[in-house]
mmCIF file of C-alpha atoms in Angstrom:
data_model
loop_
_atom_site.group_PDB
_atom_site.id
_atom_site.type_symbol
_atom_site.label_atom_id
_atom_site.label_comp_id
_atom_site.label_asym_id
_atom_site.label_seq_id
_atom_site.Cartn_x
_atom_site.Cartn_y
_atom_site.Cartn_z
ATOM 1 C CA THR A 188 -23.812 -17.188 12.367
ATOM 2 C CA ARG A 189 -22.311 -20.711 12.834
ATOM 3 C CA ARG A 190 -20.499 -20.505 9.539
ATOM 4 C CA LEU A 191 -18.935 -17.148 10.594
ATOM 5 C CA ALA A 192 -17.907 -18.761 13.906
ATOM 6 C CA GLU A 193 -16.174 -21.497 11.958
ATOM 7 C CA GLY A 194 -14.155 -18.835 10.127
ATOM 8 C CA GLN A 195 -16.207 -18.676 6.863
ATOM 9 C CA PHE A 196 -16.104 -14.918 6.666
ATOM 10 C CA GLY A 197 -17.831 -14.932 3.218
ATOM 11 C CA ALA A 198 -20.985 -16.286 4.853
ATOM 12 C CA ARG A 199 -23.875 -13.870 4.610
ATOM 13 C CA VAL A 200 -27.289 -13.759 6.108
ATOM 14 C CA SER A 201 -30.196 -13.466 3.664
ATOM 15 C CA VAL A 202 -31.762 -9.981 3.842
ATOM 16 C CA GLN A 203 -35.503 -9.885 3.286
ATOM 17 C CA GLY A 204 -37.957 -6.982 4.035
ATOM 18 C CA ASN A 205 -37.448 -3.630 5.545
ATOM 19 C CA ASP A 206 -37.960 -4.314 9.255
ATOM 20 C CA GLU A 207 -35.645 -4.520 12.246
ATOM 21 C CA PHE A 208 -34.574 -8.053 11.375
ATOM 22 C CA ALA A 209 -33.551 -6.942 7.826
ATOM 23 C CA THR A 210 -31.497 -4.148 9.361
ATOM 24 C CA LEU A 211 -29.849 -6.607 11.768
ATOM 25 C CA ALA A 212 -29.054 -8.940 8.888
ATOM 26 C CA GLU A 213 -27.440 -6.082 6.908
ATOM 27 C CA SER A 214 -25.451 -5.068 10.046
ATOM 28 C CA PHE A 215 -24.390 -8.723 10.472
ATOM 29 C CA ASN A 216 -23.189 -8.983 6.838
ATOM 30 C CA THR A 217 -21.213 -5.785 7.148
ATOM 31 C CA MET A 218 -19.638 -6.982 10.407
ATOM 32 C CA ALA A 219 -18.745 -10.357 8.793
ATOM 33 C CA SER A 220 -17.112 -8.547 5.843
ATOM 34 C CA ARG A 221 -15.036 -6.228 8.154
ATOM 35 C CA ILE A 222 -13.997 -9.120 10.378
ATOM 36 C CA GLY A 223 -12.893 -11.113 7.350
ATOM 37 C CA GLY A 224 -10.899 -8.125 5.948
ATOM 38 C CA GLN A 225 -9.243 -7.507 9.343
ATOM 39 C CA LEU A 226 -8.312 -11.138 9.733
ATOM 40 C CA GLN A 227 -6.897 -11.135 6.165
ATOM 41 C CA ALA A 228 -4.848 -8.039 6.968
ATOM 42 C CA LEU A 229 -3.496 -9.613 10.172
ATOM 43 C CA GLN A 230 -2.566 -12.763 8.348
ATOM 44 C CA GLY A 231 -0.785 -10.661 5.718
ATOM 45 C CA LEU A 232 1.114 -8.759 8.438
ATOM 46 C CA ALA A 233 2.124 -12.034 10.070
ATOM 47 C CA ALA A 234 3.445 -13.379 6.773
ATOM 48 C CA ILE A 235 5.484 -10.153 6.351
ATOM 49 C CA ASP A 236 6.864 -10.564 9.867
ATOM 50 C CA ARG A 237 7.787 -14.199 9.187
ATOM 51 C CA ASP A 238 9.620 -13.083 5.935
ATOM 52 C CA ILE A 239 11.513 -10.287 7.798
ATOM 53 C CA LEU A 240 12.593 -12.753 10.568
ATOM 54 C CA SER A 241 13.682 -15.442 8.045
ATOM 55 C CA GLY A 242 15.905 -12.839 6.272
ATOM 56 C CA ALA A 243 13.947 -12.728 2.990
ATOM 57 C CA SER A 244 15.299 -10.422 0.254
ATOM 58 C CA VAL A 245 13.986 -6.885 -0.066
ATOM 59 C CA GLU A 246 12.401 -7.872 -3.357
ATOM 60 C CA SER A 247 10.508 -10.673 -1.791
ATOM 61 C CA LEU A 248 9.377 -8.479 1.128
ATOM 62 C CA ALA A 249 8.321 -5.782 -1.416
ATOM 63 C CA HIS A 250 6.217 -8.318 -3.246
ATOM 64 C CA ARG A 251 4.506 -9.453 -0.062
ATOM 65 C CA VAL A 252 3.838 -5.793 1.003
ATOM 66 C CA LEU A 253 2.445 -4.923 -2.396
ATOM 67 C CA ASP A 254 0.111 -7.928 -2.357
ATOM 68 C CA GLN A 255 -1.220 -6.871 1.049
ATOM 69 C CA LEU A 256 -1.739 -3.233 -0.031
ATOM 70 C CA GLN A 257 -3.526 -4.330 -3.162
ATOM 71 C CA LEU A 258 -5.976 -6.399 -1.074
ATOM 72 C CA LEU A 259 -6.493 -3.595 1.533
ATOM 73 C CA TYR A 260 -6.646 -0.651 -0.800
ATOM 74 C CA PRO A 261 -7.698 -1.789 -4.255
ATOM 75 C CA GLN A 262 -8.447 1.812 -5.322
ATOM 76 C CA THR A 263 -4.812 2.747 -5.090
ATOM 77 C CA HIS A 264 -1.497 1.975 -6.804
ATOM 78 C CA SER A 265 1.461 1.137 -4.480
ATOM 79 C CA VAL A 266 5.153 1.166 -5.059
ATOM 80 C CA VAL A 267 7.932 -0.039 -2.852
ATOM 81 C CA VAL A 268 11.301 1.848 -3.357
ATOM 82 C CA TRP A 269 14.736 1.199 -2.013
ATOM 83 C CA GLN A 270 18.163 2.677 -2.889
ATOM 84 C CA THR A 271 20.657 0.396 -4.525
ATOM 85 C CA GLY A 272 23.350 2.800 -5.514
ATOM 86 C CA SER A 273 24.351 6.459 -5.112
ATOM 87 C CA THR A 274 21.889 7.536 -7.946
ATOM 88 C CA THR A 275 19.770 4.390 -8.349
ATOM 89 C CA LEU A 276 16.424 3.472 -6.823
ATOM 90 C CA ARG A 277 14.878 0.001 -7.266
ATOM 91 C CA ARG A 278 11.120 0.238 -7.753
ATOM 92 C CA ALA A 279 8.790 -2.693 -7.224
ATOM 93 C CA THR A 280 5.090 -2.489 -8.182
ATOM 94 C CA LEU A 281 2.249 -4.856 -8.931
ATOM 95 C CA TRP A 282 0.305 -4.517 -12.134
ATOM 96 C CA PRO A 283 -3.229 -6.063 -11.785
ATOM 97 C CA GLY A 284 -3.810 -9.119 -13.954
ATOM 98 C CA ARG A 285 -6.672 -9.327 -16.418
ATOM 99 C CA ASP A 286 -9.695 -11.445 -15.534
ATOM 100 C CA ALA A 287 -8.406 -14.379 -13.506
ATOM 101 C CA GLU A 288 -4.697 -13.812 -14.259
ATOM 102 C CA PRO A 289 -2.447 -13.077 -11.315
ATOM 103 C CA SER A 290 -0.834 -9.691 -10.735
ATOM 104 C CA LEU A 291 2.548 -9.120 -12.300
ATOM 105 C CA LEU A 292 5.429 -7.970 -10.158
ATOM 106 C CA ASP A 293 7.465 -5.339 -11.992
ATOM 107 C CA VAL A 294 10.910 -4.565 -10.505
ATOM 108 C CA ARG A 295 13.199 -2.137 -12.200
ATOM 109 C CA ASP A 296 15.951 0.359 -11.507
ATOM 110 C CA VAL A 297 15.238 4.087 -11.828
ATOM 111 C CA THR A 298 18.163 6.527 -11.986
ATOM 112 C CA CYS A 299 17.711 9.866 -10.222
ATOM 113 C CA PRO A 300 20.119 12.720 -9.577
ATOM 114 C CA ALA A 301 22.030 12.212 -6.320
ATOM 115 C CA ALA A 302 20.664 15.554 -5.078
ATOM 116 C CA ALA A 303 17.143 14.187 -5.523
ATOM 117 C CA LEU A 304 17.832 11.120 -3.358
ATOM 118 C CA GLN A 305 19.007 13.061 -0.299
ATOM 119 C CA PRO A 306 15.471 14.144 0.867
ATOM 120 C CA TRP A 307 14.303 10.505 0.670
ATOM 121 C CA ALA A 308 16.829 9.423 3.216
ATOM 122 C CA ALA A 309 15.914 12.258 5.556
ATOM 123 C CA LEU A 310 12.133 11.858 5.392
ATOM 124 C CA PRO A 311 11.215 11.978 9.018
ATOM 125 C CA ALA A 312 7.571 10.880 8.929
ATOM 126 C CA ASP A 313 4.666 9.911 6.717
ATOM 127 C CA ARG A 314 3.696 12.526 4.245
ATOM 128 C CA ALA A 315 1.145 13.159 1.440
ATOM 129 C CA PHE A 316 1.078 15.714 -1.434
ATOM 130 C CA ALA A 317 -0.196 16.209 -4.925
ATOM 131 C CA LEU A 318 2.164 15.051 -7.750
ATOM 132 C CA SER A 319 1.539 18.363 -9.436
ATOM 133 C CA ALA A 320 3.375 20.005 -6.624
ATOM 134 C CA LEU A 321 6.546 18.363 -7.911
ATOM 135 C CA GLN A 322 6.599 21.034 -10.606
ATOM 136 C CA ALA A 323 7.043 23.527 -7.795
ATOM 137 C CA GLU A 324 9.977 25.845 -7.578
ATOM 138 C CA PRO A 325 13.294 24.292 -6.620
ATOM 139 C CA GLY A 326 13.742 24.546 -2.863
ATOM 140 C CA SER A 327 10.077 23.812 -2.013
ATOM 141 C CA SER A 328 9.469 20.710 0.015
ATOM 142 C CA ALA A 329 7.570 18.907 -2.735
ATOM 143 C CA HIS A 330 10.225 19.621 -5.376
ATOM 144 C CA ASP A 331 12.591 17.656 -3.159
ATOM 145 C CA PHE A 332 10.822 14.609 -4.330
ATOM 146 C CA SER A 333 10.830 15.278 -8.079
ATOM 147 C CA CYS A 334 12.148 11.861 -8.952
ATOM 148 C CA LEU A 335 8.899 10.421 -7.473
ATOM 149 C CA SER A 336 6.829 11.299 -10.559
ATOM 150 C CA SER A 337 8.889 8.722 -12.586
ATOM 151 C CA LEU A 338 7.881 5.986 -10.184
ATOM 152 C CA MET A 339 4.068 6.286 -10.434
ATOM 153 C CA PRO A 340 1.755 5.276 -13.305
ATOM 154 C CA LEU A 341 -0.263 7.854 -15.210
ATOM 155 C CA GLY A 342 -3.444 8.978 -13.572
ATOM 156 C CA VAL A 343 -2.013 9.055 -10.081
ATOM 157 C CA ALA A 344 -2.537 12.600 -8.750
ATOM 158 C CA TRP A 345 -1.735 12.235 -5.004
ATOM 159 C CA VAL A 346 0.903 10.240 -3.133
ATOM 160 C CA SER A 347 1.370 9.206 0.490
ATOM 161 C CA LEU A 348 4.873 8.379 1.573
ATOM 162 C CA PHE A 349 5.664 5.915 4.328
ATOM 163 C CA PRO A 350 9.357 5.589 5.129
ATOM 164 C CA LEU A 351 10.490 2.236 6.599
ATOM 165 C CA ARG A 352 13.311 2.961 9.107
ATOM 166 C CA GLN A 353 15.586 0.907 11.210
ATOM 167 C CA TYR A 354 17.996 2.474 13.703
ATOM 168 C CA GLU A 355 17.318 5.965 12.346
ATOM 169 C CA SER A 356 18.179 4.921 8.859
ATOM 170 C CA MET A 357 15.642 4.605 5.992
ATOM 171 C CA HIS A 358 15.750 1.258 4.238
ATOM 172 C CA ALA A 359 12.827 1.561 1.933
ATOM 173 C CA LEU A 360 9.832 3.822 1.105
ATOM 174 C CA ILE A 361 6.275 2.665 0.505
ATOM 175 C CA VAL A 362 4.455 5.032 -1.912
ATOM 176 C CA VAL A 363 0.678 4.777 -2.160
ATOM 177 C CA GLY A 364 -0.752 6.680 -5.125
ATOM 178 C CA SER A 365 -4.294 7.627 -5.672
ATOM 179 C CA THR A 366 -6.412 9.736 -8.087
ATOM 180 C CA GLN A 367 -7.691 11.648 -4.991
ATOM 181 C CA HIS A 368 -6.156 13.058 -1.858
ATOM 182 C CA LEU A 369 -5.562 10.407 0.855
ATOM 183 C CA GLU A 370 -3.994 11.391 4.164
ATOM 184 C CA PRO A 371 -1.472 8.869 5.433
ATOM 185 C CA ALA A 372 -3.534 8.506 8.650
ATOM 186 C CA THR A 373 -6.505 7.269 6.538
ATOM 187 C CA LEU A 374 -4.421 4.428 5.166
ATOM 188 C CA HIS A 375 -3.231 3.316 8.607
ATOM 189 C CA GLY A 376 -6.731 2.382 9.997
#
């Protein structure tokens, strides 16, 4: 417990037996892990805030956001998207490194029809849907995001969209992809 109080959130209590003390030790270890994860998330958010206040580039902010999302939700694949031209989106994603290698930031431009970009700018709130719905009939709400399928890696079946707005204008979109359905509210907490 002293090591945890000193900020060593990897510290664990040895669990022996099946009595109340073992249950208490397991609960302590779970609590230490959660506190460590929450502190790491807060430190990541503080770093993002510092970058924003210092005027960092969108690409640099995207990298920081993707690093944080990878730590918080390792079972997902995240993409940050922002518009750079009338028919061009810039997509930033992190590809996990092998073994001890660091992740690789991949930034590239994706061209979409101008009509496909209009719904992005008008996205009012967080949203989730199956990528298979992108094959829906034109005019359906999911079909409006047809360009999205070109932004996600193979194997992603569901996406949650998080628009980043300032003064009623969307500046970027965070897309979190998963093999299973994840409601945006689940990713917030």
